[in-house]
């Protein structure tokens, strides 16, 4: 008898937990749903290390060369 009561309590607790998760999922949207893609950014390559980064984040040096930061700009032009 005690086993049946314990089983009933566990099932009710599981149902309450599951209902809470489903409600939370519905409020946040479907899980795994991808956000709408934004506007693509122009990507450029650092002259020194070759890392790709958005053009807006790049540091421009002399002769139009692009770098990922001030350190690589000094290294590339020095």
mmCIF file with all atom_site columns, C-alpha atoms in Angstrom:
data_model
loop_
_atom_site.group_PDB
_atom_site.id
_atom_site.type_symbol
_atom_site.label_atom_id
_atom_site.label_alt_id
_atom_site.label_comp_id
_atom_site.label_asym_id
_atom_site.label_entity_id
_atom_site.label_seq_id
_atom_site.pdbx_PDB_ins_code
_atom_site.Cartn_x
_atom_site.Cartn_y
_atom_site.Cartn_z
_atom_site.occupancy
_atom_site.B_iso_or_equiv
_atom_site.pdbx_formal_charge
_atom_site.auth_seq_id
_atom_site.auth_comp_id
_atom_site.auth_asym_id
_atom_site.auth_atom_id
_atom_site.pdbx_PDB_model_num
ATOM 1  C CA . UNK A 1 1  ? 0.000  0.000  0.000   1.00 0.00 ? 1  UNK A CA 1
ATOM 2  C CA . UNK A 1 2  ? 2.796  2.424  0.882   1.00 0.00 ? 2  UNK A CA 1
ATOM 3  C CA . UNK A 1 3  ? 4.389  1.623  -2.455  1.00 0.00 ? 3  UNK A CA 1
ATOM 4  C CA . UNK A 1 4  ? 1.251  2.658  -4.349  1.00 0.00 ? 4  UNK A CA 1
ATOM 5  C CA . UNK A 1 5  ? 0.975  5.968  -2.467  1.00 0.00 ? 5  UNK A CA 1
ATOM 6  C CA . UNK A 1 6  ? 4.641  6.720  -3.161  1.00 0.00 ? 6  UNK A CA 1
ATOM 7  C CA . UNK A 1 7  ? 4.166  5.862  -6.828  1.00 0.00 ? 7  UNK A CA 1
ATOM 8  C CA . UNK A 1 8  ? 1.101  8.109  -7.024  1.00 0.00 ? 8  UNK A CA 1
ATOM 9  C CA . UNK A 1 9  ? 2.994  11.029 -5.427  1.00 0.00 ? 9  UNK A CA 1
ATOM 10 C CA . UNK A 1 10 ? 5.890  10.603 -7.863  1.00 0.00 ? 10 UNK A CA 1
ATOM 11 C CA . UNK A 1 11 ? 3.556  10.501 -10.879 1.00 0.00 ? 11 UNK A CA 1
ATOM 12 C CA . UNK A 1 12 ? 1.729  13.653 -9.756  1.00 0.00 ? 12 UNK A CA 1
ATOM 13 C CA . UNK A 1 13 ? 5.036  15.458 -9.146  1.00 0.00 ? 13 UNK A CA 1
ATOM 14 C CA . UNK A 1 14 ? 6.278  14.411 -12.592 1.00 0.00 ? 14 UNK A CA 1
ATOM 15 C CA . UNK A 1 15 ? 3.072  15.658 -14.252 1.00 0.00 ? 15 UNK A CA 1
ATOM 16 C CA . UNK A 1 16 ? 3.325  19.037 -12.498 1.00 0.00 ? 16 UNK A CA 1
ATOM 17 C CA . UNK A 1 17 ? 6.987  19.361 -13.500 1.00 0.00 ? 17 UNK A CA 1
ATOM 18 C CA . UNK A 1 18 ? 6.208  18.420 -17.111 1.00 0.00 ? 18 UNK A CA 1
ATOM 19 C CA . UNK A 1 19 ? 3.330  20.884 -17.306 1.00 0.00 ? 19 UNK A CA 1
ATOM 20 C CA . UNK A 1 20 ? 5.614  23.670 -16.057 1.00 0.00 ? 20 UNK A CA 1
ATOM 21 C CA . UNK A 1 21 ? 8.232  22.864 -18.689 1.00 0.00 ? 21 UNK A CA 1
ATOM 22 C CA . UNK A 1 22 ? 5.664  22.831 -21.493 1.00 0.00 ? 22 UNK A CA 1
ATOM 23 C CA . UNK A 1 23 ? 4.203  26.146 -20.367 1.00 0.00 ? 23 UNK A CA 1
ATOM 24 C CA . UNK A 1 24 ? 7.657  27.710 -20.194 1.00 0.00 ? 24 UNK A CA 1
ATOM 25 C CA . UNK A 1 25 ? 8.505  26.380 -23.665 1.00 0.00 ? 25 UNK A CA 1
ATOM 26 C CA . UNK A 1 26 ? 5.345  27.851 -25.153 1.00 0.00 ? 26 UNK A CA 1
ATOM 27 C CA . UNK A 1 27 ? 6.124  31.259 -23.661 1.00 0.00 ? 27 UNK A CA 1
ATOM 28 C CA . UNK A 1 28 ? 9.640  31.262 -25.105 1.00 0.00 ? 28 UNK A CA 1
ATOM 29 C CA . UNK A 1 29 ? 8.667  29.892 -28.482 1.00 0.00 ? 29 UNK A CA 1
ATOM 30 C CA . UNK A 1 30 ? 9.514  26.550 -29.968 1.00 0.00 ? 30 UNK A CA 1
ATOM 31 C CA . UNK A 1 31 ? 12.844 25.104 -28.867 1.00 0.00 ? 31 UNK A CA 1
ATOM 32 C CA . UNK A 1 32 ? 15.301 24.830 -31.695 1.00 0.00 ? 32 UNK A CA 1
ATOM 33 C CA . UNK A 1 33 ? 13.504 27.447 -33.766 1.00 0.00 ? 33 UNK A CA 1
ATOM 34 C CA . UNK A 1 34 ? 16.063 29.578 -35.521 1.00 0.00 ? 34 UNK A CA 1
ATOM 35 C CA . UNK A 1 35 ? 15.874 33.331 -35.378 1.00 0.00 ? 35 UNK A CA 1
ATOM 36 C CA . UNK A 1 36 ? 15.403 35.188 -38.613 1.00 0.00 ? 36 UNK A CA 1
ATOM 37 C CA . UNK A 1 37 ? 18.781 35.864 -40.199 1.00 0.00 ? 37 UNK A CA 1
ATOM 38 C CA . UNK A 1 38 ? 20.018 39.425 -40.084 1.00 0.00 ? 38 UNK A CA 1
ATOM 39 C CA . UNK A 1 39 ? 21.685 41.434 -42.781 1.00 0.00 ? 39 UNK A CA 1
ATOM 40 C CA . UNK A 1 40 ? 24.960 39.765 -43.833 1.00 0.00 ? 40 UNK A CA 1
ATOM 41 C CA . UNK A 1 41 ? 28.107 41.695 -42.986 1.00 0.00 ? 41 UNK A CA 1
ATOM 42 C CA . UNK A 1 42 ? 31.064 42.106 -45.306 1.00 0.00 ? 42 UNK A CA 1
ATOM 43 C CA . UNK A 1 43 ? 33.907 40.006 -43.940 1.00 0.00 ? 43 UNK A CA 1
ATOM 44 C CA . UNK A 1 44 ? 37.576 40.889 -44.456 1.00 0.00 ? 44 UNK A CA 1
ATOM 45 C CA . UNK A 1 45 ? 40.813 39.106 -43.653 1.00 0.00 ? 45 UNK A CA 1
ATOM 46 C CA . UNK A 1 46 ? 43.589 40.400 -41.389 1.00 0.00 ? 46 UNK A CA 1
ATOM 47 C CA . UNK A 1 47 ? 46.804 40.852 -43.385 1.00 0.00 ? 47 UNK A CA 1
ATOM 48 C CA . UNK A 1 48 ? 48.970 39.497 -40.550 1.00 0.00 ? 48 UNK A CA 1
ATOM 49 C CA . UNK A 1 49 ? 47.142 36.551 -38.982 1.00 0.00 ? 49 UNK A CA 1
ATOM 50 C CA . UNK A 1 50 ? 44.473 35.789 -41.574 1.00 0.00 ? 50 UNK A CA 1
ATOM 51 C CA . UNK A 1 51 ? 41.516 35.884 -39.195 1.00 0.00 ? 51 UNK A CA 1
ATOM 52 C CA . UNK A 1 52 ? 38.200 36.905 -40.759 1.00 0.00 ? 52 UNK A CA 1
ATOM 53 C CA . UNK A 1 53 ? 36.218 39.693 -39.113 1.00 0.00 ? 53 UNK A CA 1
ATOM 54 C CA . UNK A 1 54 ? 33.485 42.173 -40.050 1.00 0.00 ? 54 UNK A CA 1
ATOM 55 C CA . UNK A 1 55 ? 34.750 45.149 -42.035 1.00 0.00 ? 55 UNK A CA 1
ATOM 56 C CA . UNK A 1 56 ? 33.303 47.505 -39.407 1.00 0.00 ? 56 UNK A CA 1
ATOM 57 C CA . UNK A 1 57 ? 35.567 45.947 -36.741 1.00 0.00 ? 57 UNK A CA 1
ATOM 58 C CA . UNK A 1 58 ? 38.738 45.987 -38.856 1.00 0.00 ? 58 UNK A CA 1
ATOM 59 C CA . UNK A 1 59 ? 41.530 48.528 -38.436 1.00 0.00 ? 59 UNK A CA 1
ATOM 60 C CA . UNK A 1 60 ? 42.625 50.061 -41.723 1.00 0.00 ? 60 UNK A CA 1
ATOM 61 C CA . UNK A 1 61 ? 46.293 50.710 -42.345 1.00 0.00 ? 61 UNK A CA 1
ATOM 62 C CA . UNK A 1 62 ? 48.253 52.301 -45.130 1.00 0.00 ? 62 UNK A CA 1
ATOM 63 C CA . UNK A 1 63 ? 47.621 51.258 -48.726 1.00 0.00 ? 63 UNK A CA 1
ATOM 64 C CA . UNK A 1 64 ? 44.144 50.008 -47.744 1.00 0.00 ? 64 UNK A CA 1
ATOM 65 C CA . UNK A 1 65 ? 45.418 46.974 -45.819 1.00 0.00 ? 65 UNK A CA 1
ATOM 66 C CA . UNK A 1 66 ? 43.072 45.706 -43.128 1.00 0.00 ? 66 UNK A CA 1
ATOM 67 C CA . UNK A 1 67 ? 44.064 44.350 -39.722 1.00 0.00 ? 67 UNK A CA 1
ATOM 68 C CA . UNK A 1 68 ? 42.212 42.753 -36.807 1.00 0.00 ? 68 UNK A CA 1
ATOM 69 C CA . UNK A 1 69 ? 43.637 45.215 -34.288 1.00 0.00 ? 69 UNK A CA 1
ATOM 70 C CA . UNK A 1 70 ? 46.179 47.921 -33.548 1.00 0.00 ? 70 UNK A CA 1
ATOM 71 C CA . UNK A 1 71 ? 48.913 45.414 -32.600 1.00 0.00 ? 71 UNK A CA 1
ATOM 72 C CA . UNK A 1 72 ? 48.734 43.666 -35.951 1.00 0.00 ? 72 UNK A CA 1
ATOM 73 C CA . UNK A 1 73 ? 48.601 47.003 -37.725 1.00 0.00 ? 73 UNK A CA 1
ATOM 74 C CA . UNK A 1 74 ? 51.881 48.024 -36.070 1.00 0.00 ? 74 UNK A CA 1
ATOM 75 C CA . UNK A 1 75 ? 53.357 44.617 -36.806 1.00 0.00 ? 75 UNK A CA 1
ATOM 76 C CA . UNK A 1 76 ? 52.272 44.675 -40.461 1.00 0.00 ? 76 UNK A CA 1
ATOM 77 C CA . UNK A 1 77 ? 53.450 48.209 -41.152 1.00 0.00 ? 77 UNK A CA 1
ATOM 78 C CA . UNK A 1 78 ? 56.558 48.196 -39.014 1.00 0.00 ? 78 UNK A CA 1
#
